[in-house]
PDB file of C-alpha atoms and ligand atoms in Angstrom:
ATOM      1  CA  MET A   1      14.170 -12.392 -38.976  1.00  0.00           C
ATOM      2  CA  THR A   2      16.271  -9.391 -39.536  1.00  0.00           C
ATOM      3  CA  THR A   3      20.081  -9.191 -39.065  1.00  0.00           C
ATOM      4  CA  TYR A   4      22.055  -7.056 -36.337  1.00  0.00           C
ATOM      5  CA  GLU A   5      25.480  -5.833 -36.445  1.00  0.00           C
ATOM      6  CA  THR A   6      26.088  -4.043 -33.102  1.00  0.00           C
ATOM      7  CA  ILE A   7      24.227  -6.549 -30.803  1.00  0.00           C
ATOM      8  CA  VAL A   8      23.838 -10.250 -30.630  1.00  0.00           C
ATOM      9  CA  VAL A   9      20.065 -11.427 -30.614  1.00  0.00           C
ATOM     10  CA  ARG A  10      19.526 -14.967 -29.209  1.00  0.00           C
ATOM     11  CA  PRO A  11      15.693 -15.774 -29.691  1.00  0.00           C
ATOM     12  CA  LEU A  12      14.094 -17.674 -26.920  1.00  0.00           C
ATOM     13  CA  THR A  13      11.310 -19.069 -29.077  1.00  0.00           C
ATOM     14  CA  ALA A  14       9.965 -18.286 -32.664  1.00  0.00           C
ATOM     15  CA  ASN A  15       7.024 -16.488 -31.387  1.00  0.00           C
ATOM     16  CA  ILE A  16       8.302 -14.308 -28.391  1.00  0.00           C
ATOM     17  CA  GLY A  17      11.386 -13.280 -26.399  1.00  0.00           C
ATOM     18  CA  ALA A  18      15.145 -12.674 -27.077  1.00  0.00           C
ATOM     19  CA  GLU A  19      18.138 -12.275 -25.080  1.00  0.00           C
ATOM     20  CA  ILE A  20      20.445  -9.297 -26.225  1.00  0.00           C
ATOM     21  CA  GLU A  21      24.101  -9.399 -25.706  1.00  0.00           C
ATOM     22  CA  GLY A  22      26.531  -6.434 -26.398  1.00  0.00           C
ATOM     23  CA  LEU A  23      24.846  -3.538 -24.645  1.00  0.00           C
ATOM     24  CA  ASP A  24      25.569  -1.634 -21.516  1.00  0.00           C
ATOM     25  CA  LEU A  25      22.421   0.577 -20.623  1.00  0.00           C
ATOM     26  CA  SER A  26      24.559   2.644 -18.253  1.00  0.00           C
ATOM     27  CA  LYS A  27      26.292   4.304 -21.151  1.00  0.00           C
ATOM     28  CA  PRO A  28      24.717   6.241 -23.833  1.00  0.00           C
ATOM     29  CA  LEU A  29      24.027   4.066 -26.926  1.00  0.00           C
ATOM     30  CA  ASP A  30      24.937   5.203 -30.445  1.00  0.00           C
ATOM     31  CA  ASN A  31      22.272   5.669 -33.004  1.00  0.00           C
ATOM     32  CA  ARG A  32      23.003   2.203 -34.579  1.00  0.00           C
ATOM     33  CA  GLN A  33      22.752   0.449 -31.151  1.00  0.00           C
ATOM     34  CA  SER A  34      19.642   1.997 -30.223  1.00  0.00           C
ATOM     35  CA  GLU A  35      17.898   1.175 -33.799  1.00  0.00           C
ATOM     36  CA  GLU A  36      18.861  -2.374 -33.354  1.00  0.00           C
ATOM     37  CA  LEU A  37      17.628  -2.667 -29.726  1.00  0.00           C
ATOM     38  CA  TYR A  38      14.329  -0.982 -30.808  1.00  0.00           C
ATOM     39  CA  ARG A  39      14.093  -3.172 -33.975  1.00  0.00           C
ATOM     40  CA  ALA A  40      14.789  -6.389 -31.801  1.00  0.00           C
ATOM     41  CA  PHE A  41      12.068  -5.097 -29.409  1.00  0.00           C
ATOM     42  CA  LEU A  42       9.500  -4.833 -32.160  1.00  0.00           C
ATOM     43  CA  GLU A  43      10.705  -8.199 -33.626  1.00  0.00           C
ATOM     44  CA  HIS A  44      10.637 -10.338 -30.533  1.00  0.00           C
ATOM     45  CA  HIS A  45       7.923  -8.320 -28.454  1.00  0.00           C
ATOM     46  CA  VAL A  46      10.086  -8.674 -25.264  1.00  0.00           C
ATOM     47  CA  VAL A  47      13.907  -8.445 -25.046  1.00  0.00           C
ATOM     48  CA  PHE A  48      16.182  -9.414 -22.131  1.00  0.00           C
ATOM     49  CA  LEU A  49      19.544  -8.032 -21.213  1.00  0.00           C
ATOM     50  CA  ARG A  50      21.649  -9.381 -18.232  1.00  0.00           C
ATOM     51  CA  GLY A  51      24.182  -7.948 -15.967  1.00  0.00           C
ATOM     52  CA  GLN A  52      23.132  -4.195 -16.147  1.00  0.00           C
ATOM     53  CA  ASP A  53      24.308  -1.849 -13.488  1.00  0.00           C
ATOM     54  CA  MET A  54      22.239   1.293 -13.927  1.00  0.00           C
ATOM     55  CA  THR A  55      21.459   4.251 -11.800  1.00  0.00           C
ATOM     56  CA  PRO A  56      17.817   5.471 -11.787  1.00  0.00           C
ATOM     57  CA  GLU A  57      18.689   8.280 -14.273  1.00  0.00           C
ATOM     58  CA  GLN A  58      20.350   5.754 -16.417  1.00  0.00           C
ATOM     59  CA  HIS A  59      17.196   3.521 -16.138  1.00  0.00           C
ATOM     60  CA  MET A  60      15.055   6.331 -17.230  1.00  0.00           C
ATOM     61  CA  THR A  61      17.520   7.168 -20.123  1.00  0.00           C
ATOM     62  CA  ALA A  62      17.049   3.426 -21.336  1.00  0.00           C
ATOM     63  CA  GLY A  63      13.495   3.816 -20.975  1.00  0.00           C
ATOM     64  CA  ARG A  64      13.350   6.932 -23.154  1.00  0.00           C
ATOM     65  CA  LEU A  65      14.665   4.995 -26.236  1.00  0.00           C
ATOM     66  CA  PHE A  66      11.311   3.523 -26.338  1.00  0.00           C
ATOM     67  CA  GLY A  67       9.292   6.734 -25.812  1.00  0.00           C
ATOM     68  CA  GLU A  68       8.035   8.990 -23.128  1.00  0.00           C
ATOM     69  CA  ILE A  69       7.914   7.682 -19.655  1.00  0.00           C
ATOM     70  CA  CYS A  70       4.399   7.916 -18.009  1.00  0.00           C
ATOM     71  CA  GLY A  71       4.434   6.305 -14.401  1.00  0.00           C
ATOM     72  CA  ILE A  72       2.009   3.947 -13.102  1.00  0.00           C
ATOM     73  CA  PRO A  73      -1.288   5.248 -11.692  1.00  0.00           C
ATOM     74  CA  PHE A  74      -2.279   4.335  -8.187  1.00  0.00           C
ATOM     75  CA  VAL A  75       1.168   2.826  -7.315  1.00  0.00           C
ATOM     76  CA  LYS A  76       3.547   4.794  -5.198  1.00  0.00           C
ATOM     77  CA  SER A  77       6.795   5.811  -6.939  1.00  0.00           C
ATOM     78  CA  VAL A  78      10.232   5.665  -5.551  1.00  0.00           C
ATOM     79  CA  GLU A  79      11.202   8.477  -3.404  1.00  0.00           C
ATOM     80  CA  GLY A  80      12.636  11.381  -5.552  1.00  0.00           C
ATOM     81  CA  TYR A  81      11.860   9.445  -8.902  1.00  0.00           C
ATOM     82  CA  PRO A  82       8.295   9.768  -9.736  1.00  0.00           C
ATOM     83  CA  GLU A  83       8.826   8.039 -13.050  1.00  0.00           C
ATOM     84  CA  ILE A  84      10.079   4.835 -11.358  1.00  0.00           C
ATOM     85  CA  VAL A  85       7.901   2.380  -9.564  1.00  0.00           C
ATOM     86  CA  GLU A  86       9.378  -0.019  -7.046  1.00  0.00           C
ATOM     87  CA  ILE A  87       7.849  -3.667  -7.269  1.00  0.00           C
ATOM     88  CA  VAL A  88       8.898  -5.357  -3.942  1.00  0.00           C
ATOM     89  CA  LYS A  89       7.878  -8.421  -2.053  1.00  0.00           C
ATOM     90  CA  GLU A  90       9.651  -8.766   1.269  1.00  0.00           C
ATOM     91  CA  ALA A  91      11.010 -12.307   2.370  1.00  0.00           C
ATOM     92  CA  GLU A  92       8.523 -12.503   5.278  1.00  0.00           C
ATOM     93  CA  GLU A  93       5.580 -11.370   3.217  1.00  0.00           C
ATOM     94  CA  ARG A  94       3.162 -14.322   2.357  1.00  0.00           C
ATOM     95  CA  LYS A  95       0.844 -12.629   0.015  1.00  0.00           C
ATOM     96  CA  THR A  96      -1.972 -14.142  -1.951  1.00  0.00           C
ATOM     97  CA  TYR A  97      -1.663 -11.403  -4.508  1.00  0.00           C
ATOM     98  CA  ASN A  98       1.678 -10.279  -5.697  1.00  0.00           C
ATOM     99  CA  PHE A  99       2.003  -7.313  -7.858  1.00  0.00           C
ATOM    100  CA  GLY A 100       1.461  -8.234 -11.566  1.00  0.00           C
ATOM    101  CA  GLY A 101       0.745 -11.838 -10.639  1.00  0.00           C
ATOM    102  CA  ASN A 102      -2.235 -12.283 -12.817  1.00  0.00           C
ATOM    103  CA  TRP A 103      -1.729 -12.255 -16.851  1.00  0.00           C
ATOM    104  CA  HIS A 104      -2.195  -8.710 -17.831  1.00  0.00           C
ATOM    105  CA  THR A 105      -1.100  -6.126 -20.380  1.00  0.00           C
ATOM    106  CA  ASP A 106       0.070  -2.852 -18.528  1.00  0.00           C
ATOM    107  CA  MET A 107      -2.433  -0.307 -17.948  1.00  0.00           C
ATOM    108  CA  THR A 108      -5.215  -1.247 -20.380  1.00  0.00           C
ATOM    109  CA  PHE A 109      -7.667   0.506 -17.889  1.00  0.00           C
ATOM    110  CA  LEU A 110      -6.436   3.725 -19.442  1.00  0.00           C
ATOM    111  CA  GLU A 111      -7.638   5.251 -22.689  1.00  0.00           C
ATOM    112  CA  GLU A 112      -4.081   5.513 -23.873  1.00  0.00           C
ATOM    113  CA  PRO A 113      -2.473   2.449 -22.107  1.00  0.00           C
ATOM    114  CA  ALA A 114       1.342   1.788 -21.746  1.00  0.00           C
ATOM    115  CA  LYS A 115       3.380   1.235 -24.998  1.00  0.00           C
ATOM    116  CA  ALA A 116       6.462  -0.408 -23.267  1.00  0.00           C
ATOM    117  CA  SER A 117       7.756  -1.239 -19.862  1.00  0.00           C
ATOM    118  CA  VAL A 118      11.299  -1.548 -18.730  1.00  0.00           C
ATOM    119  CA  LEU A 119      11.805  -3.670 -15.770  1.00  0.00           C
ATOM    120  CA  TYR A 120      15.121  -3.804 -13.811  1.00  0.00           C
ATOM    121  CA  GLY A 121      15.846  -6.702 -11.412  1.00  0.00           C
ATOM    122  CA  LEU A 122      17.772  -5.228  -8.425  1.00  0.00           C
ATOM    123  CA  GLU A 123      17.370  -8.023  -5.881  1.00  0.00           C
ATOM    124  CA  VAL A 124      15.962 -11.444  -7.281  1.00  0.00           C
ATOM    125  CA  PRO A 125      15.122 -14.557  -5.375  1.00  0.00           C
ATOM    126  CA  PRO A 126      17.916 -17.457  -5.746  1.00  0.00           C
ATOM    127  CA  ALA A 127      15.055 -19.463  -6.994  1.00  0.00           C
ATOM    128  CA  GLY A 128      11.673 -18.478  -8.509  1.00  0.00           C
ATOM    129  CA  GLY A 129      10.047 -15.176  -9.162  1.00  0.00           C
ATOM    130  CA  ASP A 130      10.233 -15.611 -13.002  1.00  0.00           C
ATOM    131  CA  THR A 131       8.254 -13.526 -15.289  1.00  0.00           C
ATOM    132  CA  LYS A 132       6.009 -15.172 -17.992  1.00  0.00           C
ATOM    133  CA  PHE A 133       5.274 -13.482 -21.319  1.00  0.00           C
ATOM    134  CA  ALA A 134       2.727 -14.190 -24.007  1.00  0.00           C
ATOM    135  CA  ALA A 135       2.501 -13.211 -27.768  1.00  0.00           C
ATOM    136  CA  THR A 136      -0.766 -11.988 -28.346  1.00  0.00           C
ATOM    137  CA  ALA A 137      -0.138 -11.387 -32.114  1.00  0.00           C
ATOM    138  CA  ALA A 138       0.886 -15.023 -32.528  1.00  0.00           C
ATOM    139  CA  ALA A 139      -2.139 -16.174 -30.563  1.00  0.00           C
ATOM    140  CA  TYR A 140      -4.509 -14.002 -33.005  1.00  0.00           C
ATOM    141  CA  ASP A 141      -2.601 -15.556 -36.057  1.00  0.00           C
ATOM    142  CA  ALA A 142      -3.395 -19.085 -34.804  1.00  0.00           C
ATOM    143  CA  LEU A 143      -7.126 -18.535 -34.883  1.00  0.00           C
ATOM    144  CA  SER A 144      -9.486 -19.304 -37.689  1.00  0.00           C
ATOM    145  CA  PRO A 145     -10.332 -16.559 -40.130  1.00  0.00           C
ATOM    146  CA  ARG A 146     -13.939 -16.789 -39.085  1.00  0.00           C
ATOM    147  CA  MET A 147     -13.080 -16.351 -35.422  1.00  0.00           C
ATOM    148  CA  GLN A 148     -10.742 -13.582 -36.170  1.00  0.00           C
ATOM    149  CA  GLU A 149     -13.349 -11.908 -38.192  1.00  0.00           C
ATOM    150  CA  ILE A 150     -15.972 -12.152 -35.256  1.00  0.00           C
ATOM    151  CA  LEU A 151     -13.498 -10.930 -32.651  1.00  0.00           C
ATOM    152  CA  GLU A 152     -12.568  -7.923 -34.959  1.00  0.00           C
ATOM    153  CA  SER A 153     -16.104  -6.619 -34.455  1.00  0.00           C
ATOM    154  CA  LEU A 154     -16.084  -6.961 -30.749  1.00  0.00           C
ATOM    155  CA  THR A 155     -15.051  -4.347 -28.002  1.00  0.00           C
ATOM    156  CA  GLY A 156     -13.679  -5.038 -24.628  1.00  0.00           C
ATOM    157  CA  ILE A 157     -14.506  -3.058 -21.368  1.00  0.00           C
ATOM    158  CA  HIS A 158     -11.513  -2.588 -19.340  1.00  0.00           C
ATOM    159  CA  THR A 159     -11.153  -1.327 -15.675  1.00  0.00           C
ATOM    160  CA  GLY A 160      -8.490  -0.966 -13.075  1.00  0.00           C
ATOM    161  CA  GLY A 161     -11.058  -1.318 -10.151  1.00  0.00           C
ATOM    162  CA  ARG A 162     -10.495  -4.954  -9.531  1.00  0.00           C
ATOM    163  CA  SER A 163      -6.897  -4.109  -8.539  1.00  0.00           C
ATOM    164  CA  TYR A 164      -6.845  -0.613  -7.612  1.00  0.00           C
ATOM    165  CA  GLY A 165     -10.475   0.390  -6.752  1.00  0.00           C
ATOM    166  CA  LYS A 166     -11.783   0.947  -3.262  1.00  0.00           C
ATOM    167  CA  SER A 167     -12.790  -2.765  -3.079  1.00  0.00           C
ATOM    168  CA  GLY A 168      -9.960  -4.038  -5.155  1.00  0.00           C
ATOM    169  CA  LYS A 169      -7.496  -6.712  -4.392  1.00  0.00           C
ATOM    170  CA  PHE A 170      -4.722  -4.224  -3.370  1.00  0.00           C
ATOM    171  CA  ALA A 171      -7.072  -2.044  -1.296  1.00  0.00           C
ATOM    172  CA  GLY A 172      -6.375  -1.519   2.461  1.00  0.00           C
ATOM    173  CA  SER A 173      -5.661  -4.484   4.506  1.00  0.00           C
ATOM    174  CA  LYS A 174      -6.173  -7.054   1.958  1.00  0.00           C
ATOM    175  CA  THR A 175      -2.600  -6.782   0.633  1.00  0.00           C
ATOM    176  CA  SER A 176      -1.244  -6.957   4.089  1.00  0.00           C
ATOM    177  CA  THR A 177       1.921  -5.502   2.646  1.00  0.00           C
ATOM    178  CA  LYS A 178       4.258  -2.861   3.948  1.00  0.00           C
ATOM    179  CA  SER A 179       6.534  -3.055   0.921  1.00  0.00           C
ATOM    180  CA  MET A 180       4.210  -1.494  -1.900  1.00  0.00           C
ATOM    181  CA  GLN A 181       1.755   1.344  -1.451  1.00  0.00           C
ATOM    182  CA  ILE A 182      -1.211   1.346  -3.573  1.00  0.00           C
ATOM    183  CA  ASP A 183      -3.509   4.441  -3.348  1.00  0.00           C
ATOM    184  CA  ALA A 184      -6.904   2.553  -4.052  1.00  0.00           C
ATOM    185  CA  SER A 185      -9.264   5.006  -5.653  1.00  0.00           C
ATOM    186  CA  ASP A 186     -12.840   5.093  -7.059  1.00  0.00           C
ATOM    187  CA  ASP A 187     -11.123   6.585 -10.228  1.00  0.00           C
ATOM    188  CA  ALA A 188      -9.815   3.085 -10.789  1.00  0.00           C
ATOM    189  CA  ASP A 189     -13.537   1.784 -11.319  1.00  0.00           C
ATOM    190  CA  ALA A 190     -13.820   3.829 -14.659  1.00  0.00           C
ATOM    191  CA  GLU A 191     -14.887   1.561 -17.681  1.00  0.00           C
ATOM    192  CA  ILE A 192     -12.659   1.937 -20.751  1.00  0.00           C
ATOM    193  CA  GLU A 193     -13.440   0.457 -24.074  1.00  0.00           C
ATOM    194  CA  HIS A 194     -10.693  -1.081 -26.469  1.00  0.00           C
ATOM    195  CA  PRO A 195     -11.013  -2.954 -29.580  1.00  0.00           C
ATOM    196  CA  ILE A 196     -10.479  -6.880 -28.925  1.00  0.00           C
ATOM    197  CA  VAL A 197      -8.315  -6.873 -31.839  1.00  0.00           C
ATOM    198  CA  ARG A 198      -5.766  -4.057 -32.126  1.00  0.00           C
ATOM    199  CA  VAL A 199      -3.405  -3.218 -34.820  1.00  0.00           C
ATOM    200  CA  HIS A 200       0.299  -2.538 -33.827  1.00  0.00           C
ATOM    201  CA  PRO A 201       0.939   1.029 -34.873  1.00  0.00           C
ATOM    202  CA  GLU A 202       4.371   0.151 -36.071  1.00  0.00           C
ATOM    203  CA  THR A 203       4.355  -3.300 -37.546  1.00  0.00           C
ATOM    204  CA  GLY A 204       0.856  -3.578 -38.658  1.00  0.00           C
ATOM    205  CA  ARG A 205       0.513  -6.835 -36.715  1.00  0.00           C
ATOM    206  CA  LYS A 206      -3.015  -7.508 -35.473  1.00  0.00           C
ATOM    207  CA  ALA A 207      -3.076  -8.828 -31.845  1.00  0.00           C
ATOM    208  CA  LEU A 208      -5.646  -9.740 -29.203  1.00  0.00           C
ATOM    209  CA  TYR A 209      -6.023  -7.061 -26.655  1.00  0.00           C
ATOM    210  CA  VAL A 210      -7.819  -8.717 -23.638  1.00  0.00           C
ATOM    211  CA  ASN A 211      -6.377  -9.855 -20.339  1.00  0.00           C
ATOM    212  CA  PRO A 212      -7.810 -11.476 -17.241  1.00  0.00           C
ATOM    213  CA  ASN A 213      -6.645  -8.798 -14.931  1.00  0.00           C
ATOM    214  CA  TYR A 214      -8.364  -5.605 -16.516  1.00  0.00           C
ATOM    215  CA  THR A 215     -10.897  -6.675 -19.070  1.00  0.00           C
ATOM    216  CA  LEU A 216     -14.434  -6.847 -17.274  1.00  0.00           C
ATOM    217  CA  ARG A 217     -16.577  -8.020 -20.345  1.00  0.00           C
ATOM    218  CA  ILE A 218     -17.294  -7.668 -24.058  1.00  0.00           C
ATOM    219  CA  LYS A 219     -19.548  -4.772 -24.953  1.00  0.00           C
ATOM    220  CA  ASP A 220     -23.110  -5.570 -26.114  1.00  0.00           C
ATOM    221  CA  LEU A 221     -22.888  -9.308 -25.212  1.00  0.00           C
ATOM    222  CA  ALA A 222     -24.849 -11.245 -22.450  1.00  0.00           C
ATOM    223  CA  GLU A 223     -22.673 -11.995 -19.389  1.00  0.00           C
ATOM    224  CA  ASP A 224     -22.464 -15.626 -20.130  1.00  0.00           C
ATOM    225  CA  GLU A 225     -21.575 -15.092 -23.715  1.00  0.00           C
ATOM    226  CA  SER A 226     -18.928 -12.681 -22.833  1.00  0.00           C
ATOM    227  CA  ALA A 227     -17.317 -14.857 -20.177  1.00  0.00           C
ATOM    228  CA  ALA A 228     -17.377 -17.911 -22.560  1.00  0.00           C
ATOM    229  CA  ILE A 229     -15.441 -15.808 -25.197  1.00  0.00           C
ATOM    230  CA  LEU A 230     -12.930 -14.160 -22.812  1.00  0.00           C
ATOM    231  CA  ASN A 231     -12.377 -17.545 -21.052  1.00  0.00           C
ATOM    232  CA  PHE A 232     -11.540 -19.274 -24.305  1.00  0.00           C
ATOM    233  CA  LEU A 233      -9.242 -16.461 -25.406  1.00  0.00           C
ATOM    234  CA  TYR A 234      -7.478 -16.533 -22.067  1.00  0.00           C
ATOM    235  CA  ALA A 235      -6.661 -20.019 -22.386  1.00  0.00           C
ATOM    236  CA  HIS A 236      -5.661 -19.839 -26.026  1.00  0.00           C
ATOM    237  CA  MET A 237      -3.253 -16.778 -25.382  1.00  0.00           C
ATOM    238  CA  VAL A 238      -1.235 -18.578 -22.815  1.00  0.00           C
ATOM    239  CA  ARG A 239      -0.741 -21.918 -24.818  1.00  0.00           C
ATOM    240  CA  ASP A 240       2.912 -22.836 -24.417  1.00  0.00           C
ATOM    241  CA  GLU A 241       3.762 -22.074 -27.945  1.00  0.00           C
ATOM    242  CA  PHE A 242       2.796 -18.453 -27.490  1.00  0.00           C
ATOM    243  CA  THR A 243       4.809 -17.942 -24.221  1.00  0.00           C
ATOM    244  CA  CYS A 244       8.251 -17.685 -22.921  1.00  0.00           C
ATOM    245  CA  ARG A 245       9.587 -17.515 -19.452  1.00  0.00           C
ATOM    246  CA  PHE A 246      12.232 -15.222 -18.058  1.00  0.00           C
ATOM    247  CA  GLN A 247      14.453 -16.437 -15.189  1.00  0.00           C
ATOM    248  CA  TRP A 248      15.903 -13.375 -13.399  1.00  0.00           C
ATOM    249  CA  THR A 249      19.403 -12.828 -12.388  1.00  0.00           C
ATOM    250  CA  PRO A 250      20.650  -9.719 -10.460  1.00  0.00           C
ATOM    251  CA  GLY A 251      20.922  -6.668 -12.907  1.00  0.00           C
ATOM    252  CA  ALA A 252      18.818  -8.295 -15.853  1.00  0.00           C
ATOM    253  CA  VAL A 253      16.360  -5.993 -17.640  1.00  0.00           C
ATOM    254  CA  ALA A 254      13.240  -6.948 -19.485  1.00  0.00           C
ATOM    255  CA  ILE A 255      11.786  -4.661 -22.025  1.00  0.00           C
ATOM    256  CA  TRP A 256       8.311  -5.507 -23.334  1.00  0.00           C
ATOM    257  CA  ASP A 257       5.887  -4.309 -26.032  1.00  0.00           C
ATOM    258  CA  ASN A 258       2.609  -3.877 -24.404  1.00  0.00           C
ATOM    259  CA  ARG A 259       0.840  -3.752 -27.721  1.00  0.00           C
ATOM    260  CA  VAL A 260       1.450  -7.307 -28.387  1.00  0.00           C
ATOM    261  CA  THR A 261       2.098  -9.149 -25.038  1.00  0.00           C
ATOM    262  CA  MET A 262       0.752 -10.128 -21.731  1.00  0.00           C
ATOM    263  CA  HIS A 263       2.798 -11.100 -18.903  1.00  0.00           C
ATOM    264  CA  ARG A 264       2.743 -12.320 -15.305  1.00  0.00           C
ATOM    265  CA  ALA A 265       4.947 -12.457 -12.453  1.00  0.00           C
ATOM    266  CA  ILE A 266       5.056 -15.940 -10.672  1.00  0.00           C
ATOM    267  CA  ASN A 267       4.599 -15.863  -6.896  1.00  0.00           C
ATOM    268  CA  ASP A 268       6.735 -18.789  -6.042  1.00  0.00           C
ATOM    269  CA  TYR A 269       9.445 -17.491  -3.786  1.00  0.00           C
ATOM    270  CA  ASP A 270       8.061 -17.007  -0.365  1.00  0.00           C
ATOM    271  CA  GLY A 271      11.025 -16.450   2.010  1.00  0.00           C
ATOM    272  CA  ALA A 272      13.034 -14.517  -0.336  1.00  0.00           C
ATOM    273  CA  ARG A 273      13.184 -10.858  -1.302  1.00  0.00           C
ATOM    274  CA  ARG A 274      12.412  -9.571  -4.844  1.00  0.00           C
ATOM    275  CA  VAL A 275      12.939  -5.952  -5.748  1.00  0.00           C
ATOM    276  CA  MET A 276      12.372  -4.427  -9.107  1.00  0.00           C
ATOM    277  CA  HIS A 277      12.291  -1.022 -10.751  1.00  0.00           C
ATOM    278  CA  ARG A 278       9.746  -0.220 -13.388  1.00  0.00           C
ATOM    279  CA  VAL A 279       9.874   2.543 -15.989  1.00  0.00           C
ATOM    280  CA  THR A 280       6.597   2.611 -18.053  1.00  0.00           C
ATOM    281  CA  ILE A 281       6.351   4.127 -21.565  1.00  0.00           C
ATOM    282  CA  GLY A 282       3.046   5.818 -22.471  1.00  0.00           C
ATOM    283  CA  GLY A 283       1.118   4.661 -25.605  1.00  0.00           C
ATOM    284  CA  ASP A 284      -1.463   5.502 -27.964  1.00  0.00           C
ATOM    285  CA  ARG A 285      -5.207   4.807 -28.030  1.00  0.00           C
ATOM    286  CA  PRO A 286      -5.266   1.231 -29.562  1.00  0.00           C
ATOM    287  CA  VAL A 287      -6.760   1.096 -33.054  1.00  0.00           C
ATOM    288  CA  ALA A 288      -9.181  -1.457 -34.123  1.00  0.00           C
ATOM    289  CA  ALA A 289      -8.432  -3.748 -37.242  1.00  0.00           C
ATOM    290  CA  ALA A 290     -11.556  -2.814 -38.897  1.00  0.00           C
ATOM    291  CA  ALA A 291     -10.836   0.888 -38.470  1.00  0.00           C
ATOM    292  CA  SER A 292      -7.283   0.475 -39.649  1.00  0.00           C
ATOM    293  CA  ALA A 293      -8.531  -1.356 -42.834  1.00  0.00           C
ATOM    294  CA  SER A 294     -10.927   1.333 -43.778  1.00  0.00           C
ATOM    295  CA  ALA A 295      -8.232   3.950 -43.190  1.00  0.00           C
ATOM    296  CA  ALA A 296      -5.928   2.186 -45.745  1.00  0.00           C
TER     297      ALA A 296
HETATM  298  C1  LIG B   1       4.652  -6.153 -13.616  1.00  0.00           C
HETATM  299  O1  LIG B   1       3.717  -6.659 -14.077  1.00  0.00           O
HETATM  300  O2  LIG B   1       5.309  -5.142 -14.199  1.00  0.00           O
HETATM  301  C2  LIG B   1       5.644  -6.877 -12.709  1.00  0.00           C
HETATM  302  C3  LIG B   1       6.364  -8.013 -13.303  1.00  0.00           C
HETATM  303  C4  LIG B   1       7.367  -8.646 -12.546  1.00  0.00           C
HETATM  304  O3  LIG B   1       7.461  -8.244 -11.418  1.00  0.00           O
HETATM  305  O4  LIG B   1       7.934  -9.727 -12.948  1.00  0.00           O
END
């Protein structure tokens, strides 16, 4: 673990998550603070800051510390702020599906999926509504060398169709939600290939890159073979020792690295309102472990 001078970093677990103290995101950060925040993000994969009070502009400025903002396809953005999406569930909504409720990594249905996400809790339930995060690099490290080798040769097929397609779970009346507008589209059904083990472009760590929400199957395997491997990985990736859980307080911010994490929003707060704003940072095309080794 590295040391920090301008911020206090309190890890939640050895594998994932840290709370950060000493930063006010409504003010410009100096170079040292920005560098340390970014380093903590790389080191802990998801960082949490409590008690922030940001305007949408300040939220976007905080997001730009991590790269270029890209928005979320198919999801309506906040009026006047195309770069911010509001994730909301009203107190009276009793929905089977809440937004982000399945384990996922943001936007793996794109050729260049999201690098990072900056989620700001504006209104949070008095109890429940936590977000869980899973460390996909630690999960990769814990596999046997032979299993790692097998997985490194495989490619996953991803799609947004199950969420945002015309017959996806957020299409039309299925959501019975007035709180979020999803533009279901055939475009979401596109099938996109990513390596099952990707190499982090900045740290060089290898991480599993499949998720139950957007990964359809493993390329070139029979359906039952693919399902068996994916189901094994999904159970393995969310073992307690690879996860942390964040209990929101008003004004808290979570910033996660989508290249080495999955997350899910827990839907256990019927009767309470939850309103979050998310800024999403665009990423690169994932690089396979094999390709990275041959380039070295
Ligand atoms: C998301 O998947 O971005 C939503 C997470 C949350 O609402 O906790």
